[in-house]
Amino acid sequence: MGIFGMFSQKKETMEVQEYLKKGAVILDVRTKEEWDEAHGKNATHIVLTTVPLQLEEIRAWGKPIIAVCRSGARSSQATQFLKNNGLDAINGGPWQNVDQFVD
């Protein structure tokens, strides 16, 4: 990993920690099978394909959102969708990366 990759990773870690301090909801967008296998503490599970159908429920949380998945690809899609719909969301990447900061 180059210097820019390390800087980017540190920035993302700091952003995740800031969002957790703000009371963010951790939204895990993996499949039910992946969720059943293992998931983070205090995470909420909504499969990526159903996020648009549950937008109003997500909006009602009234909190910032950290989207997570297995690798960061699906959570990136969810984050972009949520942002496009006026929500405060960041991509947390793999769920384990965020879970390490949850008490």
Coordinates of C-alpha atoms in Angstrom, one line a residue:
M1 CA 0.0 0.0 0.0
G2 CA 1.4 3.4 -1.0
I3 CA 1.5 6.5 1.1
F4 CA -1.7 7.8 -0.4
G5 CA -3.5 4.6 0.4
M6 CA -2.4 4.8 4.0
F7 CA -3.6 8.4 4.3
S8 CA -6.9 7.6 2.7
Q9 CA -7.4 4.6 5.1
K10 CA -6.6 6.8 8.2
K11 CA -9.0 9.5 7.0
E12 CA -11.8 6.9 6.5
T13 CA -11.1 5.5 10.0
M14 CA -11.3 8.9 11.6
E15 CA -14.5 9.6 9.7
V16 CA -16.1 6.4 11.0
Q17 CA -15.1 7.2 14.5
E18 CA -16.6 10.7 14.2
Y19 CA -19.8 9.3 12.9
L20 CA -20.1 6.8 15.7
K21 CA -19.6 9.6 18.2
K22 CA -22.5 11.4 16.5
G23 CA -24.7 8.3 17.2
A24 CA -24.7 7.0 13.6
V25 CA -26.6 3.9 12.7
I26 CA -24.5 1.1 11.2
L27 CA -26.4 -0.2 8.2
D28 CA -25.2 -3.7 7.0
V29 CA -26.4 -4.2 3.4
R30 CA -25.1 -7.8 3.0
T31 CA -27.3 -10.7 2.1
K32 CA -29.3 -12.5 4.8
E33 CA -26.9 -15.5 4.6
E34 CA -23.9 -13.3 5.1
W35 CA -25.6 -11.5 8.0
D36 CA -26.6 -14.9 9.7
E37 CA -23.0 -16.1 9.4
A38 CA -21.6 -13.1 11.3
H39 CA -22.4 -9.4 11.9
G40 CA -21.3 -6.4 13.9
K41 CA -22.5 -5.3 17.3
N42 CA -25.4 -2.8 17.1
A43 CA -25.7 -3.1 13.3
T44 CA -29.0 -2.9 11.5
H45 CA -29.5 -5.2 8.6
I46 CA -31.2 -4.2 5.4
V47 CA -30.2 -6.0 2.2
L48 CA -28.9 -3.6 -0.5
T49 CA -31.6 -4.4 -3.0
T50 CA -34.3 -3.4 -0.5
V51 CA -32.7 -0.2 0.7
P52 CA -34.8 1.9 -1.8
L53 CA -38.0 0.2 -0.6
Q54 CA -37.1 1.1 3.0
L55 CA -35.9 4.6 2.4
E56 CA -38.6 6.3 4.6
E57 CA -37.9 3.9 7.5
I58 CA -34.2 4.7 7.2
R59 CA -35.0 8.5 7.0
A60 CA -37.1 8.2 10.1
W61 CA -34.1 7.1 12.1
G62 CA -33.0 10.7 12.0
K63 CA -29.3 9.8 12.4
P64 CA -26.2 9.7 10.3
I65 CA -25.6 6.3 8.6
I66 CA -22.4 4.2 8.2
A67 CA -23.1 1.6 5.5
V68 CA -21.1 -1.6 5.7
C69 CA -20.9 -4.9 3.7
R70 CA -18.3 -7.6 3.1
S71 CA -15.8 -5.6 1.0
G72 CA -17.1 -2.1 0.7
A73 CA -18.6 -2.3 -2.8
R74 CA -22.2 -2.8 -1.9
S75 CA -21.9 -0.3 1.0
S76 CA -20.6 2.2 -1.5
Q77 CA -23.7 1.8 -3.6
A78 CA -25.9 2.2 -0.6
T79 CA -24.0 5.3 0.6
Q80 CA -24.4 6.9 -2.8
F81 CA -28.1 6.1 -2.9
L82 CA -28.7 7.5 0.6
K83 CA -26.7 10.7 -0.1
N84 CA -28.6 11.2 -3.4
N85 CA -31.8 11.1 -1.3
G86 CA -30.6 13.7 1.2
L87 CA -29.3 11.5 4.0
D88 CA -26.0 11.9 5.8
A89 CA -24.2 8.7 5.0
I90 CA -20.6 7.4 4.7
N91 CA -19.2 4.1 3.4
G92 CA -17.7 2.2 6.3
G93 CA -16.4 -0.6 4.0
P94 CA -16.1 -4.1 5.4
W95 CA -18.3 -4.5 8.5
Q96 CA -15.3 -5.7 10.6
N97 CA -13.6 -2.3 10.1
V98 CA -16.4 -0.5 11.8
D99 CA -17.2 -3.1 14.4
Q100 CA -13.8 -2.7 16.0
F101 CA -14.8 0.7 17.1
V102 CA -18.2 -0.3 18.6
D103 CA -18.3 -0.9 22.4

